[in-house]
mmCIF file of C-alpha atoms and ligand atoms in Angstrom:
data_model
loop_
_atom_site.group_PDB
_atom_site.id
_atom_site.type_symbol
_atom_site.label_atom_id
_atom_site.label_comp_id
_atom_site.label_asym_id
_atom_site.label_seq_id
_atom_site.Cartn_x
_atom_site.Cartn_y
_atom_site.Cartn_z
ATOM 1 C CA UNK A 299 -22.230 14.178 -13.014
ATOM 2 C CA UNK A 300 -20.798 11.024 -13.090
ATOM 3 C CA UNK A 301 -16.635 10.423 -13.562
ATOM 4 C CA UNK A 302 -16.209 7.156 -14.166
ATOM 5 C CA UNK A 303 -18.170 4.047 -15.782
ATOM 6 C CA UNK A 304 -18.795 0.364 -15.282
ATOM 7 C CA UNK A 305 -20.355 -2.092 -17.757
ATOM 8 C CA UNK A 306 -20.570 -5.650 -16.783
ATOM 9 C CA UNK A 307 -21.610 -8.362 -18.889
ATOM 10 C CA UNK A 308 -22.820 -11.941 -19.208
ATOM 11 C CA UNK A 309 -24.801 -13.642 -22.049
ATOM 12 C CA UNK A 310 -28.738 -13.321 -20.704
ATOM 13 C CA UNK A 311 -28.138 -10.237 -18.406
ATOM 14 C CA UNK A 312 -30.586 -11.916 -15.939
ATOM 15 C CA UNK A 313 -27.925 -13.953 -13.697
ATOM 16 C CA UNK A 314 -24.235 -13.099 -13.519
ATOM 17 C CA UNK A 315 -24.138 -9.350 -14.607
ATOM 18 C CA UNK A 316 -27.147 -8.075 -12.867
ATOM 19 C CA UNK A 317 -25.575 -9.806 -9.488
ATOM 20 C CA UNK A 318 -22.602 -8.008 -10.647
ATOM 21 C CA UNK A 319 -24.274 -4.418 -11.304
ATOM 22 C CA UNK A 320 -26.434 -4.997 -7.807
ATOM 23 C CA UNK A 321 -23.136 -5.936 -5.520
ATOM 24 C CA UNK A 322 -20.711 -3.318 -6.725
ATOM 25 C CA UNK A 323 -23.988 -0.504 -7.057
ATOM 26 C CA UNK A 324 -24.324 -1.395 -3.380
ATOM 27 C CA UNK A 325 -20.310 -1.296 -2.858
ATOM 28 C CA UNK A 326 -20.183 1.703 -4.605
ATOM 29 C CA UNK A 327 -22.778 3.625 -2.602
ATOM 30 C CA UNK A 328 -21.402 2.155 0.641
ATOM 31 C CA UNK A 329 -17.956 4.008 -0.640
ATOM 32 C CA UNK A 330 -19.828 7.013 -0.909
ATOM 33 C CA UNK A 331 -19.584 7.288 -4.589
ATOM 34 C CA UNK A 332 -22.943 6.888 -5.460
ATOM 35 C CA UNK A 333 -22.935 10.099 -7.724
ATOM 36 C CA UNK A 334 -20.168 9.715 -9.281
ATOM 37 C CA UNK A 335 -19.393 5.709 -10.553
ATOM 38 C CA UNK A 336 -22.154 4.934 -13.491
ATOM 39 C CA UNK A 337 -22.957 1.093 -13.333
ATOM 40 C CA UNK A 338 -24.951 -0.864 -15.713
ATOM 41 C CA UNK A 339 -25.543 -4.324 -16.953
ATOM 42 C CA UNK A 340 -25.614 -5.997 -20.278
ATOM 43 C CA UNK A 341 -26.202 -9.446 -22.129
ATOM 44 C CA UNK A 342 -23.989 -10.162 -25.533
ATOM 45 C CA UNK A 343 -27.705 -12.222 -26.512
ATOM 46 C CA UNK A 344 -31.303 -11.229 -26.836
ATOM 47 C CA UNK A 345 -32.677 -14.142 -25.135
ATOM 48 C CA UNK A 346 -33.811 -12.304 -22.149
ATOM 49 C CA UNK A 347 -33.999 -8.718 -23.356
ATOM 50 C CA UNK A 348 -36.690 -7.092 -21.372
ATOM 51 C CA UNK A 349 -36.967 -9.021 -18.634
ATOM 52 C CA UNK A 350 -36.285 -9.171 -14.439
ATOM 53 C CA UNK A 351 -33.078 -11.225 -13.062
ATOM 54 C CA UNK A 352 -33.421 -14.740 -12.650
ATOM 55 C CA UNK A 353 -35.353 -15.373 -9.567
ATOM 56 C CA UNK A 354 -32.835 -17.441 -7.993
ATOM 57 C CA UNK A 355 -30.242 -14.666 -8.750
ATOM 58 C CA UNK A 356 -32.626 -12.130 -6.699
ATOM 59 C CA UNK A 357 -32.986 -14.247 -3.882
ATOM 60 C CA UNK A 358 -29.108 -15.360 -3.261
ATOM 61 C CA UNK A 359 -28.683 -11.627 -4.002
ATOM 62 C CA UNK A 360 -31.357 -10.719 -1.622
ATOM 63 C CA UNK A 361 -29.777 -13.231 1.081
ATOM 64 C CA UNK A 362 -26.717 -11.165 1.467
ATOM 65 C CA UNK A 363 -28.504 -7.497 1.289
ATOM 66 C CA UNK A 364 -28.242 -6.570 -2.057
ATOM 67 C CA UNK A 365 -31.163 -5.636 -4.461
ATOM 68 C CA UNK A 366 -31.357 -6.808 -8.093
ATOM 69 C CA UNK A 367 -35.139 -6.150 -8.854
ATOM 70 C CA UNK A 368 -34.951 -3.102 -10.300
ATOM 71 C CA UNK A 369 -32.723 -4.418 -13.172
ATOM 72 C CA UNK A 370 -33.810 -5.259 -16.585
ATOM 73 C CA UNK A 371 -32.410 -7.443 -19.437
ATOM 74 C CA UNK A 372 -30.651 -5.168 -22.705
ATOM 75 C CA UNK A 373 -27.962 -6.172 -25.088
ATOM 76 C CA UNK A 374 -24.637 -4.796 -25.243
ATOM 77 C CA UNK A 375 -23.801 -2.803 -27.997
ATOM 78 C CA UNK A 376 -20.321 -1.530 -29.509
ATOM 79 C CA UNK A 377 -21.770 1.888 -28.393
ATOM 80 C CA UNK A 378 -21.374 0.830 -24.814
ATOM 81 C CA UNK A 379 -17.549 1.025 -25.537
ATOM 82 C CA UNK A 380 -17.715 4.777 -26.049
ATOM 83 C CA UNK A 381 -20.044 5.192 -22.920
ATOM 84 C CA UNK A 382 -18.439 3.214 -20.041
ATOM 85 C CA UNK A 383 -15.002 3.415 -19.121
ATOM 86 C CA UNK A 384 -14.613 -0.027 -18.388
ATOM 87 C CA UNK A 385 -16.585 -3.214 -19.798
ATOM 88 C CA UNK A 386 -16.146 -6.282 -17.258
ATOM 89 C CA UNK A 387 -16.757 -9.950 -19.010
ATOM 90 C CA UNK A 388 -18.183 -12.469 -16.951
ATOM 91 C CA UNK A 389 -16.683 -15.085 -18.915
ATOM 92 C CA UNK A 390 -14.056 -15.883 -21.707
ATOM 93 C CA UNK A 391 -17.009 -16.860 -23.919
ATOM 94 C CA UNK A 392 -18.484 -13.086 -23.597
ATOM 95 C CA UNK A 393 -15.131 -11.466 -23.716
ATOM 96 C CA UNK A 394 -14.386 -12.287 -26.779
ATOM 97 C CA UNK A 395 -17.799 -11.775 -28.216
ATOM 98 C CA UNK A 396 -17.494 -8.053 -26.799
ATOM 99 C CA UNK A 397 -13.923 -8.262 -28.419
ATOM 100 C CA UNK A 398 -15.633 -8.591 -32.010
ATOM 101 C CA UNK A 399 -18.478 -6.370 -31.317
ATOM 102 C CA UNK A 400 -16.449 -3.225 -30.140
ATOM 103 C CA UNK A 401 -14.348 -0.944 -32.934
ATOM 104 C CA UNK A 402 -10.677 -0.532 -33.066
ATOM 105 C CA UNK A 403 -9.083 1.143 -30.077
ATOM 106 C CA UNK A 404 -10.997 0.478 -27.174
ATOM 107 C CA UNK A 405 -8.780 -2.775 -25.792
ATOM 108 C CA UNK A 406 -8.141 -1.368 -22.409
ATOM 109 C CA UNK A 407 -11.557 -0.985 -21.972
ATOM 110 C CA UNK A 408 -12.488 -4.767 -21.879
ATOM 111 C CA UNK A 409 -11.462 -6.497 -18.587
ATOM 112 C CA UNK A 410 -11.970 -10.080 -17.204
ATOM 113 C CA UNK A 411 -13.942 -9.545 -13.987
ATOM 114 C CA UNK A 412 -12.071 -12.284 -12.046
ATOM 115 C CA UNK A 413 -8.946 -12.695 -13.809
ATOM 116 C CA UNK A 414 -8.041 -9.227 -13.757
ATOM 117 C CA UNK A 415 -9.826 -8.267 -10.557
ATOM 118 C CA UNK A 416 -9.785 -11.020 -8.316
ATOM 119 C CA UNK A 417 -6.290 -13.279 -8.862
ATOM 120 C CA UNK A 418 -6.323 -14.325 -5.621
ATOM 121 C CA UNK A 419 -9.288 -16.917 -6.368
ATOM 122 C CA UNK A 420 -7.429 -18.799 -8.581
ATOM 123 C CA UNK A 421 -9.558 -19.043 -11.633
ATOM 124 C CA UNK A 422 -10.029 -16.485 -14.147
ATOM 125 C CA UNK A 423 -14.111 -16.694 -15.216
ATOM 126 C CA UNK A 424 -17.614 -16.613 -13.224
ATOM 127 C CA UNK A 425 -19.176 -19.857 -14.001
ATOM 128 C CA UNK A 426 -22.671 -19.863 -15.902
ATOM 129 C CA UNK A 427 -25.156 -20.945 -13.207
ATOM 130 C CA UNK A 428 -28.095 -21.092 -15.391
ATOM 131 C CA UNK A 429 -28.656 -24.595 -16.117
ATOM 132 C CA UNK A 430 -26.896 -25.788 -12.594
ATOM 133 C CA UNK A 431 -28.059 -25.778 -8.920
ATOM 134 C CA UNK A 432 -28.597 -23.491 -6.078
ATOM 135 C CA UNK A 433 -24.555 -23.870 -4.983
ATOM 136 C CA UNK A 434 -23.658 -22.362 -8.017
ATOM 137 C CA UNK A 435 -25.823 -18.862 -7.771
ATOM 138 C CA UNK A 436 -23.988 -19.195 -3.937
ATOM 139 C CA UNK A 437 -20.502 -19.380 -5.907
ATOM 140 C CA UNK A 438 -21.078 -16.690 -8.395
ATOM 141 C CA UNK A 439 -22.239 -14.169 -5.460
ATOM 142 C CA UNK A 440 -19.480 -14.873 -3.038
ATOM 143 C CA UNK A 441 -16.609 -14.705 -6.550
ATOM 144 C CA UNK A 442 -18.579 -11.310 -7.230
ATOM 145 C CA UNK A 443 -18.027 -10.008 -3.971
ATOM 146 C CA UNK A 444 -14.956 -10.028 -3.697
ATOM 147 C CA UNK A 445 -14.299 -8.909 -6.928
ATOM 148 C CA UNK A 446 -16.281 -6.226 -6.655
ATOM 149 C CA UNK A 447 -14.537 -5.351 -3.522
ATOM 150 C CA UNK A 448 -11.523 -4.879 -5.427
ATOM 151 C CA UNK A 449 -12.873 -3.337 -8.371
ATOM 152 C CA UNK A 450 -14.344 -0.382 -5.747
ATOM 153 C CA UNK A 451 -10.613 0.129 -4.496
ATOM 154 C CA UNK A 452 -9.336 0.108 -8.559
ATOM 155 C CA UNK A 453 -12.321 2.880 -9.527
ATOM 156 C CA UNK A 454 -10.981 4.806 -6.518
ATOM 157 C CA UNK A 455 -7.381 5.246 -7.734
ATOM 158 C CA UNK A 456 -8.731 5.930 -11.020
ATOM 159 C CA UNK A 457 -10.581 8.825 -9.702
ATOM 160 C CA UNK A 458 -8.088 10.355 -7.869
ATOM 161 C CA UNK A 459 -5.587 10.225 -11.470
ATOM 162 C CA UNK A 460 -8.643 12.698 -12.785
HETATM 163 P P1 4NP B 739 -26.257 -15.227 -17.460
HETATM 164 O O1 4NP B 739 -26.914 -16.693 -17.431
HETATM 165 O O2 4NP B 739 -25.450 -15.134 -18.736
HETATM 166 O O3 4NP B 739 -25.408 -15.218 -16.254
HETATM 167 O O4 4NP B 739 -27.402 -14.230 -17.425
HETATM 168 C C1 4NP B 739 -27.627 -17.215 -18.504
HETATM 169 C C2 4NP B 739 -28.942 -16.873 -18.698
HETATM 170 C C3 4NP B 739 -29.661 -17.425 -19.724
HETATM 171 C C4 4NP B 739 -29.040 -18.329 -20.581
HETATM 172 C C5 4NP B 739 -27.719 -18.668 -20.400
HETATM 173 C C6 4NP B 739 -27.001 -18.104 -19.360
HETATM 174 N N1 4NP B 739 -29.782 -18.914 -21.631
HETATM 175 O O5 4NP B 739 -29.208 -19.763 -22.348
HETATM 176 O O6 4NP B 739 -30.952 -18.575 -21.820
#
């Protein structure tokens, strides 16, 4: 039974928040919490519903030892507010898309992923890589693992308030 809940989202789901779900899945499990963190990954469009992570996402992903394959492309919802104890924005642009999308009273829910996570890079947003080269699907995965680093060591003191 699962205790605790992590949403992150991009706009396609098929670059930043499937690297996102795959790293901190793997962190996760590598914590030994495996059965008891939920994590998931959403787009705030439809463009890509349905479909695999960007290729070049897999294979930077797949570079480092993590596994994104098994992911596929859905849309977030305001529903995902009452399911997930946390939903992580990529970006400024998708945080305040899931700002209008959720109902009243779940703003402590909605985090930054590198603002509020990850200070200590200096910059508050993952960068879209999409339309850019391979350095910046090597940017997004190194800003995502250490984020996801922290984010591990956050969901642990949560658990332990429970
Ligand atoms: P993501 O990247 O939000 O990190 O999944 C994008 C994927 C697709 C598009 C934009 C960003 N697109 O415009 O189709």
């Amino acid at each position: 039974m699962y205790q605790y809940s992590v949403l992150f989202v991009c706009l396609g789901n098929i670059c930043r928040s499937p690297t996102a779900e795959g790293v901190f899945q793997h962190k996760v499990n590598e914590a030994g919490l495996g059965d008891v963190v939920k994590v998931d990954s959403a787009g705030t469009s439809a463009f890509h519903v349905g479909e695999s992570p960007d290729e070049r996402s897999v294979q930077e992903a797949k570079k480092a030892g993590y596994h994104l394959s098994y992911i596929r492309s859905r849309k977030a919802e305001a529903k995902d507010f009452v399911d997930f104890d946390l939903v992580v924005a990529m970006d400024l642009e998708n945080y305040h898309n899931l700002s209008l999308l959720k109902t009243n009273g779940y703003e402590n829910k909605l985090k930054l992923f590198i603002r509020d996570f990850a200070p200590e890079l200096g910059i508050e947003e993952v960068p879209d890589p999409y339309y850019g080269g391979a350095k910046g699907f090597t940017d997004v995965l190194n800003m995502i693992e250490v984020a996801s680093d922290n984010l591990v060591e956050f969901v642990k003191k949560e658990l332990n308030k429970t």
